[in-house]
JSON list of C-alpha atoms in Angstrom, two decimals:
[
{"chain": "D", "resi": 143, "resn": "UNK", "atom": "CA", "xyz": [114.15, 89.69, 23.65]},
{"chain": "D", "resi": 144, "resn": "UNK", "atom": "CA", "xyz": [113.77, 93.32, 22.95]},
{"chain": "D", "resi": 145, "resn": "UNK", "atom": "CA", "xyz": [112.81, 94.33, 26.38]},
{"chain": "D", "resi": 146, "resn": "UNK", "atom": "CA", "xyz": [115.78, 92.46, 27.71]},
{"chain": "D", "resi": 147, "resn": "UNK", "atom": "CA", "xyz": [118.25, 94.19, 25.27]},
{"chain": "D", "resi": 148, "resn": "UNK", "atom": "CA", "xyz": [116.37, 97.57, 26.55]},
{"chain": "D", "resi": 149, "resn": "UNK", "atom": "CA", "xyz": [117.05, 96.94, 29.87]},
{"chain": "D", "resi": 150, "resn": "UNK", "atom": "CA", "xyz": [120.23, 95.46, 29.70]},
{"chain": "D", "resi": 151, "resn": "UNK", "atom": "CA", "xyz": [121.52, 98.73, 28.02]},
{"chain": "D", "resi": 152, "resn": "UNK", "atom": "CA", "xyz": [119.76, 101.04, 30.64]},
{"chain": "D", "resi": 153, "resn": "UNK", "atom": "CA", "xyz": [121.45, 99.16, 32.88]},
{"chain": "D", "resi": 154, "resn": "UNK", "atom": "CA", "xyz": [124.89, 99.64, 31.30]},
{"chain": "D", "resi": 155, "resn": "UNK", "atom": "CA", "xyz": [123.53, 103.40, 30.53]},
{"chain": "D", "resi": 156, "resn": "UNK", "atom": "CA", "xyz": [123.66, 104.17, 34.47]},
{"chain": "D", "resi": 157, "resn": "UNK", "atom": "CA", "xyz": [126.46, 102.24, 35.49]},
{"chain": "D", "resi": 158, "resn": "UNK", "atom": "CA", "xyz": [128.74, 104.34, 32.79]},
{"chain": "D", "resi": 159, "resn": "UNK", "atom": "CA", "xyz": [126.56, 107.43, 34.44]},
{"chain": "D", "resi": 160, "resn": "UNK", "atom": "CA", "xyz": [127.84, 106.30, 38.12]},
{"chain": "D", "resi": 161, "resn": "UNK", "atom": "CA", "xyz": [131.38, 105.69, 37.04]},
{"chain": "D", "resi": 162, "resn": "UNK", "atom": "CA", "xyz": [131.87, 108.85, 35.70]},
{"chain": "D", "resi": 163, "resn": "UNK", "atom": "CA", "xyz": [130.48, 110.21, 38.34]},
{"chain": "D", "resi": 164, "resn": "UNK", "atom": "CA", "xyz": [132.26, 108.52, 40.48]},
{"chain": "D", "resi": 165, "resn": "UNK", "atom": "CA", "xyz": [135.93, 109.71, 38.97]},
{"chain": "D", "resi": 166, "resn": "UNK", "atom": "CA", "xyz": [135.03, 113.34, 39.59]},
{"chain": "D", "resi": 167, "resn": "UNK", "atom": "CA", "xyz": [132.88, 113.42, 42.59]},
{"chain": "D", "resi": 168, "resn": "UNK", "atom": "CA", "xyz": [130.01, 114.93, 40.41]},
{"chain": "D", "resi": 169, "resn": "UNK", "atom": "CA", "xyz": [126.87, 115.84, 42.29]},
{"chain": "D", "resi": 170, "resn": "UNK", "atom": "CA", "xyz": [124.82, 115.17, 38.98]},
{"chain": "D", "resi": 171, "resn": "UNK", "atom": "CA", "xyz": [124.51, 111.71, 39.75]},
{"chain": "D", "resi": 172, "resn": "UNK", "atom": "CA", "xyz": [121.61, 112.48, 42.11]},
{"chain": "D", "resi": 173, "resn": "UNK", "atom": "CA", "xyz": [119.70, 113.97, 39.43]},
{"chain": "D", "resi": 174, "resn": "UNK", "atom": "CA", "xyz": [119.30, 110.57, 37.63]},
{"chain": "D", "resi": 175, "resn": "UNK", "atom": "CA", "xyz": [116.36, 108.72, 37.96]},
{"chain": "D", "resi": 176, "resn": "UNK", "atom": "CA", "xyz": [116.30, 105.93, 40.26]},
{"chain": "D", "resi": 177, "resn": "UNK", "atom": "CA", "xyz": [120.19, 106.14, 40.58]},
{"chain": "D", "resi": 178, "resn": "UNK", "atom": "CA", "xyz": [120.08, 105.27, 43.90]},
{"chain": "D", "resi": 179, "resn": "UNK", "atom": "CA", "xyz": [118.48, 101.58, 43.07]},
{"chain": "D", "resi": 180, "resn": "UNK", "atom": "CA", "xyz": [121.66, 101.09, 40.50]},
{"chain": "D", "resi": 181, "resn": "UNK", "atom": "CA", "xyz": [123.95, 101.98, 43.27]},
{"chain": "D", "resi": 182, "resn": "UNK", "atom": "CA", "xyz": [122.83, 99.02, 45.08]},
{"chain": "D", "resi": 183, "resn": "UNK", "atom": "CA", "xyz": [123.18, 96.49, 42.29]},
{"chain": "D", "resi": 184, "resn": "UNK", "atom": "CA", "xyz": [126.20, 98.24, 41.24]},
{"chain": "D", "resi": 185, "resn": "UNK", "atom": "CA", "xyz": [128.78, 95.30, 41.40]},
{"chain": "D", "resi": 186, "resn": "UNK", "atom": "CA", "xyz": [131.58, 97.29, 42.90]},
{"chain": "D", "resi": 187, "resn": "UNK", "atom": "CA", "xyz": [130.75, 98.56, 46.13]},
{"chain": "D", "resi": 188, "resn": "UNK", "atom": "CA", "xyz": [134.03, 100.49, 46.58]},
{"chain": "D", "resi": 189, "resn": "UNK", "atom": "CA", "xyz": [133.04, 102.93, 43.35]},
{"chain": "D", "resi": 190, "resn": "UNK", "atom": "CA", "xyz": [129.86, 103.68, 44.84]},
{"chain": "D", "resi": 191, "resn": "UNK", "atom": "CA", "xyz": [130.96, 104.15, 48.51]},
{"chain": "D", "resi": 192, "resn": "UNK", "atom": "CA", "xyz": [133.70, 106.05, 47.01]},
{"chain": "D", "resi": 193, "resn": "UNK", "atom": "CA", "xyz": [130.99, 108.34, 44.69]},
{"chain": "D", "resi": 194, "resn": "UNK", "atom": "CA", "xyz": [129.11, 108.84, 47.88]},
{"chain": "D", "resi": 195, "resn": "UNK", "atom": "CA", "xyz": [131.55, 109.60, 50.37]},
{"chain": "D", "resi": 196, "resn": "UNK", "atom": "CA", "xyz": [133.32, 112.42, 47.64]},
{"chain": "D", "resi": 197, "resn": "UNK", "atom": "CA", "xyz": [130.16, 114.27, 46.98]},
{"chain": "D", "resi": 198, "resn": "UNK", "atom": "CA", "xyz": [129.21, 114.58, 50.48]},
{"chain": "D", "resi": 199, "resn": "UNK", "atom": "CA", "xyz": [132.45, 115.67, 51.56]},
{"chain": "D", "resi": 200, "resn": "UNK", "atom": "CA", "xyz": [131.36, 119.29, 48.55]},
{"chain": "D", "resi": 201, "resn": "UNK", "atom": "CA", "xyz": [130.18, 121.91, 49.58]},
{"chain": "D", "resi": 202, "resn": "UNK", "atom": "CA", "xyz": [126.45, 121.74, 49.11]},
{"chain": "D", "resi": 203, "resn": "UNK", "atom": "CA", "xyz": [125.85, 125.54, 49.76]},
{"chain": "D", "resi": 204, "resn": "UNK", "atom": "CA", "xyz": [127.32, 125.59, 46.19]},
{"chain": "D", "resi": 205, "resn": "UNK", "atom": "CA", "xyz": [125.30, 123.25, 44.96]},
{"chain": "D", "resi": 206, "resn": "UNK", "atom": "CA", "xyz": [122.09, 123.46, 42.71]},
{"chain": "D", "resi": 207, "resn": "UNK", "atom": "CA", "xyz": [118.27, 123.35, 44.18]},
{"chain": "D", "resi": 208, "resn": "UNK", "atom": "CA", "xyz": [118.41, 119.98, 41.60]},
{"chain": "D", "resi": 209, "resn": "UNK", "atom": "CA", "xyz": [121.44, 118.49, 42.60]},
{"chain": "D", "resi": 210, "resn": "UNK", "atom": "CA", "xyz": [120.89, 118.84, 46.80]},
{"chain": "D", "resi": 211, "resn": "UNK", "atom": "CA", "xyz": [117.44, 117.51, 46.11]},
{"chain": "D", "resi": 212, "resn": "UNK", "atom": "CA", "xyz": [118.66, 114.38, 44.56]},
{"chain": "D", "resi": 213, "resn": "UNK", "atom": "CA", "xyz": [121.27, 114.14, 47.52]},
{"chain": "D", "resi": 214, "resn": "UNK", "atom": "CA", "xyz": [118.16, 114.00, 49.94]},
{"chain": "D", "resi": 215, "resn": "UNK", "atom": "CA", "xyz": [115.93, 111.67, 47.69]},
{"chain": "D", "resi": 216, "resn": "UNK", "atom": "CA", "xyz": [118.76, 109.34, 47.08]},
{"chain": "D", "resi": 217, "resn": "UNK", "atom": "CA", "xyz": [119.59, 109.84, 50.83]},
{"chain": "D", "resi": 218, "resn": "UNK", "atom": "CA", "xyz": [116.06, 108.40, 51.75]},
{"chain": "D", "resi": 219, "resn": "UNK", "atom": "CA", "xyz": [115.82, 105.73, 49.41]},
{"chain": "D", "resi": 220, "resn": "UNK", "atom": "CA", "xyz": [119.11, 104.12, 50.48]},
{"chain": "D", "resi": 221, "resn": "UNK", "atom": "CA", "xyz": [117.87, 104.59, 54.14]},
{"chain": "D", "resi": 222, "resn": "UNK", "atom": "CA", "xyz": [115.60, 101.70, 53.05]},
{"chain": "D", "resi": 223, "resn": "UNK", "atom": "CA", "xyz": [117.71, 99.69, 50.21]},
{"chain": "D", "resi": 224, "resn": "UNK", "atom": "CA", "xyz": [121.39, 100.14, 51.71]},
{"chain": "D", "resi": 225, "resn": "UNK", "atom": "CA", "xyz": [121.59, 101.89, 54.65]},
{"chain": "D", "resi": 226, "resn": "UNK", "atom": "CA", "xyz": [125.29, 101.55, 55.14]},
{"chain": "D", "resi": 227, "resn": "UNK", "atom": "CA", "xyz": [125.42, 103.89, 51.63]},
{"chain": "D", "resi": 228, "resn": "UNK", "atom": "CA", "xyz": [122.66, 106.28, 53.08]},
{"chain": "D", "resi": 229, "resn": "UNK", "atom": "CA", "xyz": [124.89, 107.08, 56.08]},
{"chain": "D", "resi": 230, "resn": "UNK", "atom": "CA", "xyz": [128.09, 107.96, 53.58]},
{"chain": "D", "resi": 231, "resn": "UNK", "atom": "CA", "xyz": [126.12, 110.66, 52.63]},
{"chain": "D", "resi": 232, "resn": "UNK", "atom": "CA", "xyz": [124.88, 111.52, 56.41]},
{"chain": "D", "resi": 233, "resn": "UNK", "atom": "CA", "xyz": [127.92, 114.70, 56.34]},
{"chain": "D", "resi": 234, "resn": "UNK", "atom": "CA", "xyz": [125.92, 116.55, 53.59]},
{"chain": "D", "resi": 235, "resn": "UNK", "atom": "CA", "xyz": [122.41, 116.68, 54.99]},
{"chain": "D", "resi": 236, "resn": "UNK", "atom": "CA", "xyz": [121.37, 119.03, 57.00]},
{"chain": "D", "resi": 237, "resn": "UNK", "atom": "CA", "xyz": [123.62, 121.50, 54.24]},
{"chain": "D", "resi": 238, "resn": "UNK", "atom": "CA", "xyz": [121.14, 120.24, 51.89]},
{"chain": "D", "resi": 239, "resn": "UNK", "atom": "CA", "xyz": [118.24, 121.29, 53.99]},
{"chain": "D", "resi": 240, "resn": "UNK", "atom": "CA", "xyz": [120.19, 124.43, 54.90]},
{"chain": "D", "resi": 241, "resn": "UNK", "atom": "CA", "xyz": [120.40, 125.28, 51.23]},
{"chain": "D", "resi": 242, "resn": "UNK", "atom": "CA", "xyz": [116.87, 124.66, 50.53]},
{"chain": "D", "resi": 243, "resn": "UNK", "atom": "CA", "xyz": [115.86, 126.77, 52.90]},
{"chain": "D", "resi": 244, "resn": "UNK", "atom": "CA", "xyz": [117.77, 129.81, 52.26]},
{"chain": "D", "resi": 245, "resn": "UNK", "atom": "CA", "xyz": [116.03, 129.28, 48.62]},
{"chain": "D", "resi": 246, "resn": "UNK", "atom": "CA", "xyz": [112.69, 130.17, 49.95]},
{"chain": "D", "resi": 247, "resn": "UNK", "atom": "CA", "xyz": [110.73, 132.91, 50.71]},
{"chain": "D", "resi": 248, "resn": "UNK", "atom": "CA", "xyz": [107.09, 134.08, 51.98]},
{"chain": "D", "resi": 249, "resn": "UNK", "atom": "CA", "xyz": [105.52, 136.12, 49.96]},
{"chain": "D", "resi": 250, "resn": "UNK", "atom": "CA", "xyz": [101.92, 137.15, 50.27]},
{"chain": "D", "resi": 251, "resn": "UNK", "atom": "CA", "xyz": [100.98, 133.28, 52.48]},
{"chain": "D", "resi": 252, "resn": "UNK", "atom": "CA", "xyz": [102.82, 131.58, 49.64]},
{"chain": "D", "resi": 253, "resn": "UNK", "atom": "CA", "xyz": [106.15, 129.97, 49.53]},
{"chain": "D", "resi": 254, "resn": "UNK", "atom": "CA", "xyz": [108.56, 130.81, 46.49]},
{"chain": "D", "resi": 255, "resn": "UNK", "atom": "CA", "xyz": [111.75, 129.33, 45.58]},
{"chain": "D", "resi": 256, "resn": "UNK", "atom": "CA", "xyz": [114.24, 130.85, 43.82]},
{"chain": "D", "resi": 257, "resn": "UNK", "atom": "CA", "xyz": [117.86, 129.98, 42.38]},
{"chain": "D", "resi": 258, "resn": "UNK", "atom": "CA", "xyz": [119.99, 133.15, 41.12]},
{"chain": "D", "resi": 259, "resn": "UNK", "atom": "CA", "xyz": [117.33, 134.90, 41.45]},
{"chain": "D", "resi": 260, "resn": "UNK", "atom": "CA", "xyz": [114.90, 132.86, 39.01]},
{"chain": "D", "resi": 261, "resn": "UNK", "atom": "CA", "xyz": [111.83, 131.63, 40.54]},
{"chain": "D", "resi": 262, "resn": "UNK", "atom": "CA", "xyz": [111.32, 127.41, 40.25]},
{"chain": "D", "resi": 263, "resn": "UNK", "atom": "CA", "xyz": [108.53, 126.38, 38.51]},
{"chain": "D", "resi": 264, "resn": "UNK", "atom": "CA", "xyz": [105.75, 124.95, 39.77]},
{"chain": "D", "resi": 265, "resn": "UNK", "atom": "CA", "xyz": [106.86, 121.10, 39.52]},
{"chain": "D", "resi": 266, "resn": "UNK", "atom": "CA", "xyz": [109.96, 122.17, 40.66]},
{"chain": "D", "resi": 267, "resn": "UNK", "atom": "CA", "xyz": [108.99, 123.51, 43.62]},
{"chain": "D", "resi": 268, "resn": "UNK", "atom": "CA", "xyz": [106.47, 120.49, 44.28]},
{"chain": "D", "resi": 269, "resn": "UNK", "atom": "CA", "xyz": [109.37, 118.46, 43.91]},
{"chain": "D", "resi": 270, "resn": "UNK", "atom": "CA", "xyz": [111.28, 119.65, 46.52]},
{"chain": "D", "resi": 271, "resn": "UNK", "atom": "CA", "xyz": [108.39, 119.66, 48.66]},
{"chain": "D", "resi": 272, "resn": "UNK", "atom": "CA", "xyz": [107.71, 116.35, 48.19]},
{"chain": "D", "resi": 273, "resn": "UNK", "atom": "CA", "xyz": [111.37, 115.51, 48.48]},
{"chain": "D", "resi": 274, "resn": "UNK", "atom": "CA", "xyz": [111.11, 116.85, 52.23]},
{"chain": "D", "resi": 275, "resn": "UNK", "atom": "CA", "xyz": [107.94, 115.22, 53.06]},
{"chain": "D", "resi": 276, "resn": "UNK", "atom": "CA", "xyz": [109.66, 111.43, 52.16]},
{"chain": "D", "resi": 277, "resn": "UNK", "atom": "CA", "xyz": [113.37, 112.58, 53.86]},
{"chain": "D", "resi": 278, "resn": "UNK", "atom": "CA", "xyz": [111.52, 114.08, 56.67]},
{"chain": "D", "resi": 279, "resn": "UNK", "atom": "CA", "xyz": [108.88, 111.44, 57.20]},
{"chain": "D", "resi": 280, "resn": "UNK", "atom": "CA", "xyz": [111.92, 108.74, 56.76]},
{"chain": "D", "resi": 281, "resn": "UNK", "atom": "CA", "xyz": [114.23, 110.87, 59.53]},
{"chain": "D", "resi": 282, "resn": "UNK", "atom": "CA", "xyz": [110.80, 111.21, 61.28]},
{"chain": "D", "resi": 283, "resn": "UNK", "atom": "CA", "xyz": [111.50, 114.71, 61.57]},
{"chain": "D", "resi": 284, "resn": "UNK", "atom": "CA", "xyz": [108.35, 116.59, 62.07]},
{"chain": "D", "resi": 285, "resn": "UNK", "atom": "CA", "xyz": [109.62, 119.95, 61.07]},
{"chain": "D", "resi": 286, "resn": "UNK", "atom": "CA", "xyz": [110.59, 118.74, 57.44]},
{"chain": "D", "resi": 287, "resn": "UNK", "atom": "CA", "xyz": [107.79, 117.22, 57.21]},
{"chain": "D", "resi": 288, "resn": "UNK", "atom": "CA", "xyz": [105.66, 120.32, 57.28]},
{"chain": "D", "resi": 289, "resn": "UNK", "atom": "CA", "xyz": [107.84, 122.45, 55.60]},
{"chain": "D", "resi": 290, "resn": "UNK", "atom": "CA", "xyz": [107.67, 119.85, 52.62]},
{"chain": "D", "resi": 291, "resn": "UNK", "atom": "CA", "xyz": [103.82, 119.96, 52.68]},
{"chain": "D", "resi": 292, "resn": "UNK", "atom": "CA", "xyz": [103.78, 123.90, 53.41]},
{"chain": "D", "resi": 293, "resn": "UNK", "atom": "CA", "xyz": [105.53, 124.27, 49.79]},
{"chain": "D", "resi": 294, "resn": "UNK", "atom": "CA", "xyz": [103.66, 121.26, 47.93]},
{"chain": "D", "resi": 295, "resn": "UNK", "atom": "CA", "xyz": [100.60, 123.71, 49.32]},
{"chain": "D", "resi": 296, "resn": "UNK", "atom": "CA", "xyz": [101.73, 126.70, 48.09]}
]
């Protein structure tokens, strides 16, 4: 009975996280964990469609590293659980991978990342790389793909 309290109050936990979200178009929603399975069971689909269609609409060159990673690993897990929300957020994309990009550097056969002018760490940068491997194996986009294992390698 415990476990079900627990997970009835996660539950409620991220669907008071989506909401609020949701009422200012904030791009932190993509940096919670599995959000992008609650915004299928979400019961109305108008507050998530709305969420989705709002942040992609931002400017993601503003964004953070964090928050346009979450954009492409909520992106790619939709693909496969609701596609119809995946493609709401099909305007912000290639920003996303734009912005990523721009964050990294070679330096010495190694890639670096850096946000205002702070190097990620390690599991940061692994992240992201591993973020591109799944949204570029899931767009089957080859280039992604290796980029994504070029900075997991690094």
């Amino acid at each position: 009975e415990n476990m079900n309290k627990n997970l009835e109050q996660n539950v409620s936990d991220n669907y008071a996280q989506l909401e609020r979200c949701a009422a200012g178009n904030l791009l932190d929603v993509f940096a919670i964990r599995n959000i992008a399975f609650y915004m299928t069971i979400y019961p109305d689909s108008s507050v998530v469609e709305k969420l989705l269609s709002g942040c992609a609409s931002q400017d993601m060159m503003k964004a953070t590293l964090t928050q346009v990673t979450g954009l492409l690993q909520v992106y790619t897990e939709l693909s496969s659980l609701n596609p119809e929300f995946a493609a709401l957020l099909n305007p912000a994309l290639a920003v996303c991978v734009e912005r990523i990009g721009n964050a990294c550097s070679l330096n010495s056969n190694f890639i670096t990342i850096s946000e205002n002018d702070t190097f990620l760490s390690v599991n940061q940068a692994v992240e992201i790389g591993i973020t591109l491997i799944r949204y570029g194996t899931a767009t089957m986009d080859d280039v992604l793909l290796k980029s994504g294992y070029a900075i997991v390698n690094s």
